[in-house]
Coordinates of N, CA and C in Angstrom, one line a residue:
M23 N 9.7 -7.9 -2.3 CA 8.3 -8.2 -2.4 C 8.1 -9.1 -3.6
D24 N 7.4 -10.2 -3.4 CA 7.2 -11.1 -4.5 C 6.2 -10.6 -5.5
G25 N 6.7 -10.6 -6.8 CA 5.8 -10.0 -7.9 C 4.5 -10.7 -8.0
K26 N 4.5 -12.0 -7.8 CA 3.2 -12.8 -7.9 C 2.2 -12.3 -6.9
L27 N 2.7 -12.0 -5.7 CA 1.9 -11.6 -4.6 C 1.3 -10.2 -4.9
L28 N 2.2 -9.3 -5.5 CA 1.7 -8.0 -5.9 C 0.6 -8.0 -6.9
D29 N 0.7 -9.0 -7.8 CA -0.4 -9.1 -8.8 C -1.7 -9.4 -8.2
I30 N -1.8 -10.1 -7.1 CA -3.1 -10.5 -6.6 C -3.6 -9.6 -5.4
L31 N -2.7 -8.8 -4.8 CA -3.1 -8.0 -3.7 C -3.9 -6.7 -4.2
V32 N -4.9 -6.4 -3.5 CA -5.7 -5.1 -3.8 C -5.9 -4.4 -2.5
C33 N -6.3 -3.2 -2.6 CA -6.7 -2.4 -1.4 C -7.9 -3.0 -0.7
P34 N -7.8 -3.3 0.6 CA -9.0 -3.9 1.3 C -10.2 -2.9 1.4
L35 N -9.9 -1.7 1.2 CA -11.0 -0.7 1.3 C -11.8 -0.5 0.0
C36 N -11.1 -0.3 -1.1 CA -11.7 0.0 -2.4 C -11.6 -1.1 -3.4
K37 N -10.7 -2.1 -3.1 CA -10.4 -3.2 -4.0 C -9.7 -2.7 -5.3
G38 N -9.0 -1.6 -5.2 CA -8.3 -1.0 -6.3 C -6.8 -1.5 -6.2
P39 N -6.1 -1.2 -7.3 CA -4.7 -1.7 -7.4 C -3.8 -1.0 -6.4
L40 N -2.7 -1.7 -6.0 CA -1.7 -1.1 -5.1 C -0.4 -1.0 -5.8
H41 N 0.4 0.0 -5.4 CA 1.7 0.3 -6.0 C 2.7 0.1 -4.9
Y42 N 3.8 -0.6 -5.3 CA 4.8 -0.9 -4.3 C 5.9 0.2 -4.2
D43 N 6.0 0.8 -3.0 CA 7.1 1.8 -2.8 C 8.2 1.0 -2.0
R44 N 9.2 0.6 -2.8 CA 10.3 -0.2 -2.2 C 11.1 0.6 -1.1
A45 N 11.3 1.9 -1.4 CA 12.1 2.7 -0.4 C 11.4 2.8 0.9
A46 N 10.1 3.0 0.9 CA 9.3 3.2 2.1 C 8.8 1.8 2.7
A47 N 9.0 0.7 1.9 CA 8.4 -0.6 2.3 C 6.9 -0.5 2.6
E48 N 6.2 0.1 1.6 CA 4.8 0.2 1.7 C 4.1 -0.1 0.4
L49 N 2.8 -0.5 0.5 CA 1.9 -0.7 -0.7 C 1.0 0.5 -0.6
I50 N 0.9 1.3 -1.7 CA 0.2 2.5 -1.8 C -1.1 2.3 -2.6
C51 N -2.2 2.8 -2.0 CA -3.5 2.9 -2.7 C -3.7 4.4 -3.1
R52 N -3.6 4.7 -4.3 CA -3.7 6.1 -4.8 C -5.1 6.6 -4.6
A53 N -6.1 5.8 -4.8 CA -7.5 6.2 -4.8 C -7.9 6.6 -3.4
D54 N -7.5 5.8 -2.3 CA -7.8 6.1 -1.0 C -6.8 6.9 -0.2
R55 N -5.6 7.1 -0.9 CA -4.5 7.8 -0.3 C -4.0 7.1 1.0
L56 N -3.9 5.8 1.0 CA -3.4 5.0 2.1 C -2.2 4.3 1.7
A57 N -1.3 4.1 2.7 CA 0.0 3.4 2.6 C 0.0 2.2 3.6
Y58 N 0.0 1.0 3.1 CA -0.1 -0.2 3.9 C 1.4 -0.6 4.1
P59 N 1.8 -0.8 5.4 CA 3.2 -1.2 5.7 C 3.5 -2.6 5.3
I60 N 4.8 -2.8 5.0 CA 5.3 -4.2 4.8 C 6.3 -4.5 5.9
R61 N 6.0 -5.4 6.8 CA 6.8 -5.8 7.9 C 7.3 -7.2 7.8
D62 N 8.6 -7.4 7.8 CA 9.3 -8.7 7.7 C 8.8 -9.4 6.4
D63 N 8.7 -8.6 5.3 CA 8.3 -9.1 4.0 C 6.8 -9.5 3.9
I64 N 6.0 -9.1 4.9 CA 4.6 -9.5 4.9 C 3.8 -8.2 4.9
P65 N 3.0 -8.0 3.8 CA 2.1 -6.8 3.8 C 1.0 -6.8 4.9
V66 N 0.9 -5.7 5.6 CA -0.1 -5.6 6.6 C -1.3 -4.9 6.0
M67 N -2.3 -5.7 5.6 CA -3.4 -5.2 4.8 C -4.6 -4.9 5.7
L68 N -4.4 -4.1 6.7 CA -5.5 -3.7 7.6 C -5.6 -2.2 7.5
V69 N -6.8 -1.7 7.2 CA -7.0 -0.3 7.1 C -6.6 0.5 8.4
D70 N -6.8 -0.1 9.5 CA -6.4 0.5 10.8 C -4.9 0.7 10.9
E71 N -4.1 -0.1 10.2 CA -2.7 -0.1 10.3 C -2.1 0.8 9.2
A72 N -2.9 1.2 8.2 CA -2.4 2.0 7.1 C -2.2 3.4 7.5
R73 N -1.2 4.0 6.8 CA -0.8 5.4 7.0 C -1.6 6.2 6.0
R74 N -2.3 7.3 6.5 CA -3.0 8.2 5.6 C -2.0 9.1 4.9
I75 N -2.1 9.3 3.6 CA -1.2 10.2 2.9 C -2.0 11.5 2.8
P76 N -1.4 12.6 3.3 CA -2.1 13.9 3.2 C -2.3 14.4 1.8
D77 N -3.4 15.1 1.6 CA -3.7 15.6 0.3 C -2.6 16.5 -0.3
A78 N -1.9 17.2 0.5 CA -0.8 18.1 0.1 C 0.4 17.3 -0.5
V79 N 0.5 16.0 -0.2 CA 1.6 15.2 -0.6 C 1.3 14.6 -1.9
E80 N 2.2 14.7 -2.9 CA 2.0 14.1 -4.2 C 2.5 12.6 -4.1
I81 N 1.7 11.7 -4.7 CA 2.0 10.3 -4.7 C 2.7 10.0 -6.0
P82 N 3.9 9.5 -5.9 CA 4.7 9.2 -7.1 C 4.0 8.2 -8.0
A83 N 4.2 8.3 -9.3 CA 3.6 7.4 -10.2 C 4.3 6.0 -10.3

């Protein structure tokens, strides 16, 4: 994932910062508990495509 792209991407729902999870190939919004997939090095920034992170799961820092 390109660092410059990560600097400008925000969550489409809350406009908050995203955190890159390299192992899962996802961009994580901690505020909304959503994980946006990265497919073929392209972030899919659609709320309908995001995976909801259950409240019981701790989001790594």
